[in-house]
Coordinates of C-alpha atoms in Angstrom, one line a residue:
A14 CA 90.7 -26.8 -51.4
I15 CA 92.5 -30.3 -51.8
Y16 CA 93.2 -30.5 -48.1
L17 CA 90.2 -29.3 -47.4
L18 CA 87.5 -32.5 -49.2
V19 CA 90.6 -34.4 -47.7
K20 CA 89.3 -33.5 -44.0
I21 CA 85.4 -33.7 -45.3
G22 CA 86.1 -37.0 -46.5
L23 CA 87.6 -37.8 -43.4
S24 CA 85.1 -36.3 -40.8
Y25 CA 82.2 -37.2 -42.9
P26 CA 82.1 -40.3 -44.6
F27 CA 78.8 -39.9 -46.1
L28 CA 80.7 -37.4 -48.1
F29 CA 83.6 -39.3 -49.2
P30 CA 82.3 -40.2 -52.7
I31 CA 81.4 -36.1 -53.5
S32 CA 85.1 -35.2 -52.2
I33 CA 86.7 -38.0 -54.9
L34 CA 84.3 -36.4 -57.3
F35 CA 85.7 -32.8 -56.6
I36 CA 89.3 -34.1 -56.1
C37 CA 89.3 -36.2 -59.5
G38 CA 88.1 -32.3 -60.7
F39 CA 91.0 -30.8 -59.6
A40 CA 93.2 -33.9 -61.2
S41 CA 91.5 -33.1 -64.7
T42 CA 92.5 -29.5 -64.4
F43 CA 96.0 -30.6 -63.8
L44 CA 96.0 -32.6 -67.0
Q45 CA 94.3 -30.0 -68.7
L46 CA 97.5 -27.8 -68.2
A47 CA 99.9 -30.4 -68.9
H48 CA 98.1 -30.9 -72.0
E49 CA 98.3 -27.6 -72.9
G50 CA 101.9 -27.4 -72.0
A51 CA 102.5 -30.7 -74.5
H52 CA 100.8 -28.4 -76.9
N53 CA 103.5 -25.1 -75.8
C54 CA 100.7 -23.2 -75.4
L55 CA 101.4 -21.9 -71.9
G56 CA 103.6 -19.0 -72.8
S57 CA 107.6 -19.3 -73.8
K58 CA 108.9 -22.3 -73.9
G59 CA 111.3 -21.8 -70.7
F60 CA 107.9 -21.4 -68.8
N61 CA 106.0 -23.9 -71.0
S62 CA 108.7 -26.4 -69.7
W63 CA 108.5 -25.1 -66.1
F64 CA 105.4 -24.4 -65.4
G65 CA 103.9 -27.6 -67.7
N66 CA 106.0 -30.0 -65.7
W67 CA 106.1 -28.6 -62.1
M68 CA 102.6 -27.1 -61.5
A69 CA 100.8 -29.1 -64.2
A70 CA 102.3 -32.6 -65.4
Y71 CA 104.1 -33.4 -61.6
P72 CA 101.4 -33.6 -59.3
V73 CA 99.4 -36.5 -61.5
G74 CA 102.9 -38.2 -61.9
L75 CA 103.8 -37.7 -65.3
D76 CA 106.5 -35.5 -67.4
L77 CA 105.5 -33.1 -70.7
D78 CA 107.7 -35.1 -72.4
G79 CA 106.0 -38.6 -71.5
Y80 CA 103.0 -37.0 -72.2
G81 CA 103.5 -35.1 -74.7
I82 CA 105.3 -37.2 -77.6
P83 CA 102.6 -40.1 -77.6
H84 CA 100.2 -36.9 -77.4
A85 CA 101.6 -35.6 -80.8
R86 CA 101.2 -39.4 -82.2
H87 CA 97.7 -39.1 -81.2
H88 CA 97.0 -35.7 -82.8
A89 CA 98.8 -37.0 -86.1
Y90 CA 97.2 -40.4 -86.4
L91 CA 93.8 -39.6 -84.9
N92 CA 91.2 -42.0 -85.5
S93 CA 93.2 -44.4 -87.6
A94 CA 94.5 -47.9 -87.6
L95 CA 98.1 -45.8 -86.0
D96 CA 96.5 -44.0 -83.4
S97 CA 97.4 -45.3 -79.8
K98 CA 95.6 -48.1 -78.3
T99 CA 95.0 -45.6 -74.9
D100 CA 93.4 -42.5 -76.7
S101 CA 91.6 -44.4 -79.4
E102 CA 89.9 -46.7 -76.3
K103 CA 88.1 -43.2 -75.5
Y104 CA 86.2 -42.4 -78.6
R105 CA 86.1 -46.0 -80.4
I106 CA 83.4 -47.4 -78.4
C107 CA 80.8 -44.9 -77.3
D108 CA 77.2 -46.6 -77.3
I109 CA 76.1 -47.5 -74.0
R110 CA 74.4 -50.4 -75.4
N111 CA 77.9 -52.0 -76.4
P112 CA 79.0 -54.4 -72.9
E113 CA 82.1 -53.8 -74.5
L114 CA 81.7 -50.1 -73.0
W115 CA 81.0 -51.4 -70.1
L116 CA 83.8 -53.6 -69.4
L117 CA 85.8 -50.6 -70.8
F118 CA 84.5 -48.8 -67.8
V119 CA 85.3 -52.3 -65.2
K120 CA 88.8 -51.5 -66.5
D121 CA 88.9 -47.5 -65.7
L122 CA 87.2 -48.6 -62.3
T123 CA 89.9 -50.7 -61.4
G124 CA 92.5 -48.6 -62.4
I125 CA 93.5 -51.0 -65.4
T126 CA 93.0 -48.2 -68.0
A127 CA 95.6 -46.0 -65.7
I128 CA 98.3 -48.5 -65.7
K129 CA 98.0 -49.0 -68.9
T130 CA 98.1 -45.5 -70.1
R131 CA 100.7 -44.5 -68.0
L132 CA 103.1 -47.0 -68.7
S133 CA 102.3 -46.1 -72.5
Y134 CA 103.9 -42.4 -71.4
G135 CA 106.4 -43.9 -69.3
K136 CA 108.0 -45.5 -72.6
E137 CA 108.7 -41.7 -74.1
G138 CA 109.1 -40.0 -70.6
N139 CA 112.6 -37.9 -69.2
S140 CA 114.6 -39.9 -67.1
K141 CA 115.4 -36.5 -65.8
S142 CA 112.2 -35.4 -64.8
L143 CA 111.7 -38.5 -62.4
P144 CA 113.5 -36.3 -59.0
G145 CA 110.9 -33.8 -60.0
I146 CA 107.9 -36.0 -59.9
C147 CA 109.2 -37.8 -57.1
L148 CA 109.9 -34.2 -55.1
V149 CA 106.2 -33.2 -56.1
Q150 CA 104.7 -36.1 -54.5
F151 CA 106.8 -35.9 -51.3
L152 CA 105.1 -32.2 -51.4
I153 CA 101.5 -33.1 -51.6
I154 CA 101.9 -35.8 -49.6
W155 CA 103.0 -33.9 -47.0
L156 CA 101.2 -30.6 -47.7
L157 CA 98.1 -31.6 -48.3
F158 CA 98.2 -35.0 -46.6
D159 CA 99.8 -34.7 -43.3
L160 CA 102.5 -37.2 -44.4
N161 CA 99.9 -40.2 -43.8
L162 CA 100.7 -42.3 -47.3
L163 CA 97.3 -44.0 -46.7
H164 CA 95.3 -40.9 -46.8
Y165 CA 97.5 -40.4 -50.3
A166 CA 96.5 -43.3 -51.7
I167 CA 92.6 -43.2 -51.1
F168 CA 92.9 -39.5 -51.7
W169 CA 94.9 -38.4 -54.6
V170 CA 96.1 -41.9 -56.4
T171 CA 93.3 -44.0 -56.5
P172 CA 90.9 -41.7 -58.0
L173 CA 93.1 -40.6 -59.9
A174 CA 93.6 -43.5 -61.4
T175 CA 90.1 -44.5 -61.2
V176 CA 87.2 -42.4 -61.3
H177 CA 89.4 -40.0 -63.0
M178 CA 89.4 -42.4 -65.9
A179 CA 86.2 -43.5 -66.5
F180 CA 85.5 -39.3 -66.2
Q181 CA 87.5 -38.9 -68.8
R182 CA 86.2 -41.9 -71.1
V183 CA 82.8 -40.0 -71.0
R184 CA 84.6 -36.9 -71.8
G185 CA 86.9 -38.5 -74.1

């Protein structure tokens, strides 16, 4: 489906924004599965680790430990001063009349939020996961983007780092 969305977005430029919205929807599915994996809800420990990493976290550039450890702290310190900033920012300000909310959306849509969030997850990540993440990203580039790095950047990396982050804030 993502391959078709890329082809549609490239062939019919007026459908590009719709393609990006659907691709962000797919990214949300990967992240929801990674979230469930971080809570060990995908099955046995071995299956949870394999599926959670290879089929959910790696496609969006994460690993379960790097995502799960800070996420567990988020649950432990929810809505307190110890809650991580990257999590609390999603629900701390929700009044659309507050100019600070609009500044947060600008950070989302420029990729600043994604970079800060990814760097915070990276502190806990398992360095053994890097080859797996790289392999899955290569397979995505090869199978979905015909080895075209520009299309990969436009249709995968950029939407995940921008539009998807704004969606997360709205959902947050």
